[in-house]
Amino acid sequence: MNSLPTSRTLVSWPEVHFAGLRFHALSLDEAVAAVAARPASLPFDILITPNAEHAWLRRKDDEFNHISANAWLSTNDSRVLKQAARFGGVDLGFAPGAHIVDILFQRIIAPNEAITIIGGEDEVIADLARQFGLTNIAHHNPPMGFINKPEAVAAAIDFVAAHPARFVFVAMGPPQSEKFCQRLIEDGRATGLGLCIGSSISTIIGRTPPAPQWVEDRGLVWLYRLAREPQRLWRRYLLRGFYGLGLGMIDALSFRLRLKTPDSLK
């Protein structure tokens, strides 16, 4: 088992609990600075960026709930939740995963720095390397649904352990990405920071068109994405997302009426 001190002994941020989720209320610049400053030699830990869907996942999946409650850094990915929290007088901050990843590749990661990517198609990773001039990428793409396949999980863990990097990008959606990172923590061999980033790489290289800025500024990215891919995304946004938003509105009203505080765990 890794005997290095844990990252949580080195840094600490105030936590806000909202919509059943745990947030470090950081701005994008603050989140990037924290991620960039984390020593590569520390035991493996996780950055997650919760949105309204995560509230549904945490209520339905005890393992995901545990992981989310203990991640090294958890920053807000949802303008909708940010606006709901504001109604209750609470600032959640705003540091979406795709924005963090974009800045890391634009400003922080040197072309020859070792990075490890789990998930994503080969051609997507090749485009990423070409766009940013990256020369030291270790890429492993597990089979679909690998988190329920012990041999595939073990192979992915071995790959990360064999390719140490300051940043390990886990390019798959929740809860699979978070669960894989938890397996890495339990294994104990890996170092660095796991970033649960979903399809962020496809977005920053232009394969998935980003929402127009006016759409993002108004917190309507979810509607833009739903209109583009209704069959794939309707459950995420219209069922799970609205469930999380409902929890958020209940919390916001409770904060406003002083029935509970943002540091409450429930």
XYZ file of N, CA, C and O in Angstrom, residues 65-194:
520
model
N -22.048 7.449 -4.425
C -22.238 8.423 -3.362
C -20.996 8.516 -2.475
O -20.539 9.607 -2.123
N -20.425 7.358 -2.118
C -19.219 7.345 -1.286
C -18.054 8.022 -1.993
O -17.321 8.823 -1.390
N -17.872 7.698 -3.262
C -16.765 8.279 -4.027
C -16.924 9.795 -4.104
O -15.969 10.553 -3.872
N -18.128 10.243 -4.435
C -18.377 11.678 -4.585
C -18.158 12.431 -3.278
O -17.704 13.573 -3.270
N -18.475 11.780 -2.164
C -18.342 12.419 -0.858
C -16.899 12.535 -0.404
O -16.606 13.273 0.539
N -15.994 11.809 -1.066
C -14.605 11.782 -0.610
C -13.591 12.221 -1.656
O -12.383 12.121 -1.413
N -14.051 12.702 -2.801
C -13.128 13.147 -3.845
C -12.270 14.305 -3.343
O -12.725 15.154 -2.583
N -11.040 14.345 -3.806
C -10.109 15.405 -3.395
C -10.643 16.783 -3.747
O -10.555 17.723 -2.954
N -11.221 16.913 -4.944
C -11.764 18.201 -5.372
C -13.062 17.950 -6.128
O -13.140 17.073 -6.989
N -14.083 18.735 -5.776
C -15.414 18.569 -6.373
C -15.951 19.955 -6.710
O -16.358 20.702 -5.819
N -15.934 20.306 -8.003
C -16.324 21.657 -8.411
C -17.594 21.625 -9.259
O -17.873 20.665 -9.969
N -18.321 22.707 -9.196
C -19.627 22.788 -9.838
C -19.522 22.862 -11.362
O -18.799 23.692 -11.913
N -20.304 22.009 -12.031
C -20.330 21.946 -13.493
C -21.642 22.466 -14.062
O -21.882 22.350 -15.264
N -22.490 23.039 -13.229
C -23.855 23.363 -13.672
C -24.225 24.817 -13.381
O -24.299 25.226 -12.220
N -24.495 25.569 -14.441
C -24.999 26.927 -14.248
C -26.406 26.904 -13.671
O -26.812 27.805 -12.935
N -27.181 25.872 -14.008
C -28.547 25.770 -13.493
C -28.523 25.622 -11.973
O -29.264 26.308 -11.255
N -27.673 24.727 -11.461
C -27.564 24.584 -10.009
C -26.995 25.843 -9.371
O -27.398 26.223 -8.264
N -26.057 26.484 -10.054
C -25.488 27.721 -9.516
C -26.570 28.783 -9.344
O -26.624 29.468 -8.317
N -27.452 28.898 -10.337
C -28.531 29.877 -10.253
C -29.536 29.504 -9.166
O -30.027 30.377 -8.439
N -29.823 28.206 -9.038
C -30.747 27.771 -7.992
C -30.173 28.066 -6.610
O -30.883 28.536 -5.712
N -28.876 27.803 -6.424
C -28.243 28.062 -5.132
C -28.218 29.547 -4.816
O -28.368 29.953 -3.655
N -28.059 30.353 -5.848
C -28.037 31.802 -5.635
C -29.350 32.292 -5.031
O -29.374 33.226 -4.234
N -30.457 31.652 -5.420
C -31.757 31.999 -4.842
C -31.745 31.801 -3.324
O -32.404 32.536 -2.584
N -30.968 30.811 -2.858
C -30.852 30.570 -1.426
C -29.715 31.323 -0.769
O -29.404 31.085 0.405
N -29.079 32.237 -1.523
C -28.000 33.043 -0.966
C -26.675 32.327 -0.872
O -25.810 32.714 -0.075
N -26.475 31.302 -1.709
C -25.258 30.484 -1.646
C -24.539 30.528 -2.988
O -25.168 30.435 -4.042
N -23.222 30.651 -2.942
C -22.404 30.624 -4.151
C -21.745 29.250 -4.270
O -20.953 28.858 -3.415
N -22.073 28.520 -5.331
C -21.461 27.203 -5.552
C -20.132 27.289 -6.292
O -19.429 26.293 -6.408
N -19.801 28.477 -6.806
C -18.663 28.551 -7.705
C -19.045 27.931 -9.042
O -20.138 27.404 -9.230
N -18.103 27.983 -9.995
C -18.375 27.413 -11.316
C -17.043 27.071 -11.969
O -16.281 27.949 -12.345
N -16.772 25.769 -12.070
C -15.531 25.296 -12.686
C -15.830 23.993 -13.416
O -15.522 22.905 -12.931
N -16.441 24.077 -14.605
C -16.840 22.872 -15.336
C -15.641 22.050 -15.790
O -14.562 22.589 -16.079
N -15.854 20.750 -15.872
C -14.772 19.857 -16.253
C -14.187 20.178 -17.609
O -12.953 20.190 -17.784
N -15.031 20.436 -18.611
C -14.518 20.721 -19.950
C -13.661 21.977 -19.966
O -12.654 22.045 -20.678
N -14.033 22.990 -19.175
C -13.251 24.219 -19.119
C -11.907 23.978 -18.434
O -10.879 24.512 -18.862
N -11.922 23.197 -17.351
C -10.675 22.873 -16.672
C -9.728 22.135 -17.609
O -8.538 22.466 -17.732
N -10.255 21.131 -18.303
C -9.428 20.337 -19.218
C -8.860 21.212 -20.324
O -7.680 21.110 -20.679
N -9.681 22.081 -20.890
C -9.226 22.960 -21.966
C -8.048 23.825 -21.509
O -7.029 23.934 -22.202
N -8.175 24.430 -20.327
C -7.098 25.297 -19.834
C -5.842 24.487 -19.528
O -4.715 24.937 -19.778
N -6.015 23.277 -18.993
C -4.841 22.447 -18.725
C -4.050 22.199 -20.005
O -2.816 22.308 -20.017
N -4.736 21.857 -21.076
C -4.025 21.591 -22.325
C -3.512 22.876 -22.975
O -2.444 22.879 -23.600
N -4.247 23.966 -22.807
C -3.829 25.227 -23.422
C -2.637 25.856 -22.700
O -1.741 26.415 -23.357
N -2.600 25.757 -21.362
C -1.647 26.567 -20.600
C -0.718 25.789 -19.668
O 0.356 26.291 -19.317
N -1.133 24.616 -19.229
C -0.428 23.956 -18.129
C 0.427 22.772 -18.606
O 1.583 22.624 -18.191
N -0.107 21.935 -19.442
C 0.579 20.708 -19.850
C 1.568 21.007 -20.974
O 1.183 21.498 -22.047
N 2.822 20.719 -20.740
C 3.857 20.911 -21.760
C 3.738 19.821 -22.822
O 3.264 18.712 -22.537
N 4.170 20.101 -24.059
C 4.033 19.111 -25.133
C 4.661 17.757 -24.825
O 4.142 16.720 -25.246
N 5.766 17.764 -24.070
C 6.457 16.495 -23.797
C 6.102 15.900 -22.435
O 6.696 14.895 -22.024
N 5.138 16.513 -21.726
C 4.762 15.973 -20.420
C 4.008 14.663 -20.577
O 3.147 14.520 -21.453
N 4.294 13.726 -19.694
C 3.588 12.451 -19.709
C 2.160 12.643 -19.228
O 1.936 13.217 -18.160
N 1.201 12.187 -20.011
C -0.188 12.154 -19.575
C -0.757 10.779 -19.911
O -0.312 10.122 -20.856
N -1.708 10.356 -19.111
C -2.357 9.067 -19.313
C -3.840 9.302 -19.546
O -4.462 10.090 -18.831
N -4.387 8.625 -20.545
C -5.802 8.767 -20.877
C -6.432 7.385 -20.899
O -5.954 6.476 -21.581
N -7.504 7.236 -20.134
C -8.273 6.000 -20.114
C -9.632 6.275 -20.748
O -10.389 7.128 -20.274
N -9.932 5.559 -21.822
C -11.162 5.797 -22.563
C -10.921 6.701 -23.748
O -9.873 7.347 -23.873
N -11.906 6.770 -24.627
C -11.783 7.595 -25.821
C -11.266 6.790 -27.006
O -10.407 5.928 -26.848
N -11.783 7.088 -28.176
C -11.355 6.403 -29.387
C -9.958 6.850 -29.807
O -9.542 7.987 -29.543
N -9.251 5.948 -30.489
C -7.873 6.243 -30.895
C -7.783 7.508 -31.736
O -6.859 8.317 -31.567
N -8.737 7.690 -32.660
C -8.657 8.847 -33.543
C -8.890 10.153 -32.785
O -8.331 11.200 -33.144
N -9.702 10.106 -31.725
C -9.913 11.296 -30.897
C -8.625 11.672 -30.173
O -8.240 12.850 -30.130
N -7.953 10.686 -29.615
C -6.700 10.962 -28.905
C -5.623 11.423 -29.874
O -4.812 12.298 -29.543
N -5.622 10.866 -31.082
C -4.661 11.311 -32.096
C -4.901 12.772 -32.464
O -3.950 13.550 -32.629
N -6.176 13.161 -32.587
C -6.487 14.565 -32.878
C -6.037 15.472 -31.735
O -5.527 16.580 -31.966
N -6.232 15.020 -30.502
C -5.780 15.791 -29.347
C -4.272 16.010 -29.399
O -3.786 17.129 -29.181
N -3.527 14.940 -29.692
C -2.069 15.038 -29.762
C -1.638 16.024 -30.848
O -0.737 16.853 -30.630
N -2.281 15.963 -32.005
C -1.922 16.871 -33.095
C -2.248 18.317 -32.754
O -1.447 19.224 -33.009
N -3.406 18.534 -32.152
C -3.837 19.903 -31.884
C -2.939 20.603 -30.876
O -2.669 21.804 -31.005
N -2.468 19.861 -29.873
C -1.664 20.480 -28.817
C -0.191 20.083 -28.884
O 0.574 20.438 -27.985
N 0.206 19.366 -29.920
C 1.612 18.991 -30.078
C 2.105 18.036 -29.012
O 3.291 18.054 -28.652
N 1.227 17.189 -28.493
C 1.582 16.288 -27.395
C 2.372 15.094 -27.930
O 1.993 14.473 -28.923
N 3.439 14.754 -27.236
C 4.325 13.688 -27.712
C 4.478 12.536 -26.733
O 5.209 11.590 -27.017
N 3.784 12.605 -25.587
C 4.026 11.594 -24.548
C 2.694 11.145 -23.930
O 2.515 11.192 -22.718
N 1.776 10.691 -24.791
C 0.470 10.226 -24.332
C 0.482 8.708 -24.216
O 0.871 8.003 -25.146
N 0.024 8.217 -23.063
C -0.237 6.787 -22.886
C -1.753 6.611 -22.881
O -2.443 7.150 -22.018
N -2.275 5.850 -23.838
C -3.725 5.743 -24.016
C -4.163 4.292 -23.957
O -3.588 3.426 -24.614
N -5.198 4.050 -23.153
C -5.798 2.722 -23.049
C -7.304 2.879 -23.099
O -7.875 3.656 -22.331
N -7.960 2.152 -24.005
C -9.402 2.259 -24.166
C -10.056 0.941 -23.773
O -10.084 -0.005 -24.563
N -10.583 0.840 -22.553
C -11.217 -0.406 -22.112
C -12.490 -0.686 -22.915
O -13.059 0.221 -23.526
N -12.964 -1.924 -22.883
C -14.209 -2.247 -23.574
C -15.408 -1.563 -22.909
O -15.360 -1.195 -21.734
N -16.472 -1.405 -23.663
C -17.686 -0.783 -23.129
C -18.202 -1.565 -21.922
O -18.206 -2.800 -21.921
N -18.607 -0.836 -20.882
C -19.108 -1.472 -19.673
C -18.052 -2.220 -18.887
O -18.363 -3.100 -18.087
N -16.796 -1.799 -19.044
C -15.685 -2.556 -18.446
C -15.723 -2.575 -16.925
O -15.156 -3.475 -16.303
N -16.396 -1.586 -16.308
C -16.365 -1.511 -14.852
C -16.984 -2.752 -14.213
O -16.689 -3.076 -13.057
N -17.805 -3.474 -14.958
C -18.416 -4.710 -14.460
C -17.669 -5.956 -14.930
O -18.186 -7.074 -14.795
N -16.470 -5.751 -15.483
C -15.652 -6.855 -15.980
C -14.320 -6.836 -15.236
O -13.431 -6.048 -15.581
N -14.163 -7.660 -14.199
C -12.966 -7.590 -13.345
C -11.647 -7.647 -14.111
O -10.706 -6.916 -13.771
N -11.556 -8.473 -15.131
C -10.297 -8.575 -15.876
C -10.002 -7.275 -16.627
O -8.838 -6.843 -16.690
N -11.036 -6.647 -17.183
C -10.840 -5.386 -17.891
C -10.463 -4.270 -16.929
O -9.620 -3.415 -17.244
N -11.070 -4.261 -15.745
C -10.710 -3.267 -14.728
C -9.258 -3.456 -14.301
O -8.487 -2.492 -14.201
N -8.862 -4.695 -14.063
C -7.487 -4.984 -13.641
C -6.494 -4.542 -14.707
O -5.431 -3.981 -14.386
N -6.813 -4.767 -15.984
C -5.912 -4.366 -17.063
C -5.764 -2.849 -17.111
O -4.650 -2.320 -17.314
N -6.870 -2.135 -16.907
C -6.814 -0.671 -16.923
C -6.035 -0.133 -15.726
O -5.260 0.828 -15.843
N -6.210 -0.760 -14.562
C -5.447 -0.352 -13.378
C -3.960 -0.587 -13.600
O -3.124 0.281 -13.292
N -3.613 -1.737 -14.136
C -2.205 -2.038 -14.425
C -1.619 -1.017 -15.390
O -0.459 -0.601 -15.248
N -2.419 -0.596 -16.365
C -1.936 0.376 -17.354
C -1.617 1.710 -16.691
O -0.566 2.306 -16.943
N -2.516 2.184 -15.833
C -2.273 3.459 -15.145
C -1.049 3.348 -14.239
O -0.195 4.255 -14.207
N -0.931 2.240 -13.509
C 0.219 2.050 -12.622
C 1.529 2.013 -13.403
O 2.566 2.483 -12.918
N 1.469 1.479 -14.623
C 2.677 1.354 -15.442
C 3.010 2.637 -16.193
O 4.107 2.746 -16.755
N 2.085 3.597 -16.208
C 2.300 4.857 -16.932
C 2.004 6.032 -15.997
O 0.994 6.730 -16.160
N 2.852 6.260 -15.002
C 2.597 7.336 -14.050
C 2.586 8.698 -14.736
O 3.379 8.965 -15.640
N 1.660 9.546 -14.300
C 1.521 10.877 -14.879
C 0.903 11.800 -13.843
O 0.167 11.356 -12.956
N 1.179 13.074 -13.992
C 0.562 14.055 -13.097
C -0.951 14.068 -13.269
O -1.691 14.209 -12.294
N -1.412 13.891 -14.524
C -2.836 13.902 -14.817
C -3.236 12.606 -15.521
O -2.611 12.216 -16.508
N -4.276 11.969 -14.991
C -4.862 10.780 -15.614
C -6.279 11.170 -16.022
O -7.149 11.364 -15.175
N -6.504 11.307 -17.325
C -7.808 11.722 -17.831
C -8.664 10.478 -18.074
O -8.297 9.610 -18.867
N -9.794 10.421 -17.373
C -10.700 9.275 -17.502
C -11.879 9.734 -18.360
O -12.803 10.396 -17.885
N -11.796 9.387 -19.645
C -12.710 9.934 -20.645
C -13.919 9.036 -20.824
O -14.106 8.390 -21.863
N -14.729 8.991 -19.801
C -15.997 8.250 -19.836
C -16.936 8.902 -18.836
O -16.511 9.664 -17.966
N -18.221 8.612 -18.968
C -19.199 9.305 -18.154
C -19.393 8.692 -16.782
O -18.891 7.598 -16.488
N -20.147 9.419 -15.933
C -20.463 8.899 -14.607
C -21.534 7.817 -14.707
O -22.344 7.818 -15.653
N -21.548 6.882 -13.786
C -20.652 6.742 -12.628
C -19.416 5.894 -12.915
O -18.605 5.656 -12.024
N -19.260 5.427 -14.184
C -18.170 4.518 -14.496
C -16.800 5.141 -14.235
O -15.911 4.500 -13.678
N -16.623 6.402 -14.619
C -15.319 7.042 -14.453
C -14.939 7.151 -12.981
O -13.801 6.857 -12.587
N -15.889 7.573 -12.154
C -15.613 7.710 -10.728
C -15.335 6.354 -10.078
O -14.445 6.233 -9.223
N -16.082 5.350 -10.477
C -15.871 4.018 -9.910
C -14.511 3.464 -10.295
O -13.831 2.811 -9.483
N -14.081 3.719 -11.513
C -12.750 3.266 -11.910
C -11.675 3.973 -11.085
O -10.711 3.339 -10.626
N -11.830 5.267 -10.886
C -10.853 5.996 -10.072
C -10.812 5.443 -8.650
O -9.738 5.364 -8.034
N -11.960 5.083 -8.120
C -11.986 4.489 -6.784
C -11.219 3.168 -6.767
O -10.511 2.855 -5.800
N -11.330 2.377 -7.833
C -10.571 1.127 -7.912
C -9.074 1.411 -7.893
O -8.295 0.680 -7.273
N -8.668 2.480 -8.555
C -7.249 2.863 -8.547
C -6.786 3.255 -7.147
O -5.678 2.902 -6.721
N -7.620 3.996 -6.432
C -7.285 4.375 -5.061
C -7.138 3.133 -4.194
O -6.174 3.002 -3.419
N -8.065 2.204 -4.337
C -8.030 0.989 -3.530
C -6.813 0.121 -3.873
O -6.240 -0.525 -2.998
N -6.426 0.111 -5.140
C -5.254 -0.660 -5.555
C -3.979 -0.116 -4.905
O -3.100 -0.887 -4.490
N -3.856 1.213 -4.823
C -2.766 1.823 -4.071
C -1.469 2.060 -4.810
O -0.546 2.661 -4.258
N -1.352 1.626 -6.054
C -0.083 1.792 -6.765
C 0.031 3.109 -7.519
O 1.132 3.625 -7.709
N -1.069 3.651 -7.969
C -1.040 4.817 -8.845
C -0.796 6.101 -8.074
O -1.129 6.226 -6.888
N -0.222 7.066 -8.769
C -0.049 8.425 -8.257
C -0.720 9.388 -9.237
O -1.201 8.995 -10.293
N -0.728 10.668 -8.866
C -1.301 11.665 -9.755
C -2.767 11.933 -9.454
O -3.312 11.485 -8.454
N -3.395 12.665 -10.354
C -4.778 13.077 -10.173
C -5.629 12.533 -11.313
O -5.321 12.752 -12.491
N -6.703 11.832 -10.963
C -7.658 11.364 -11.950
C -8.717 12.418 -12.197
O -9.348 12.900 -11.259
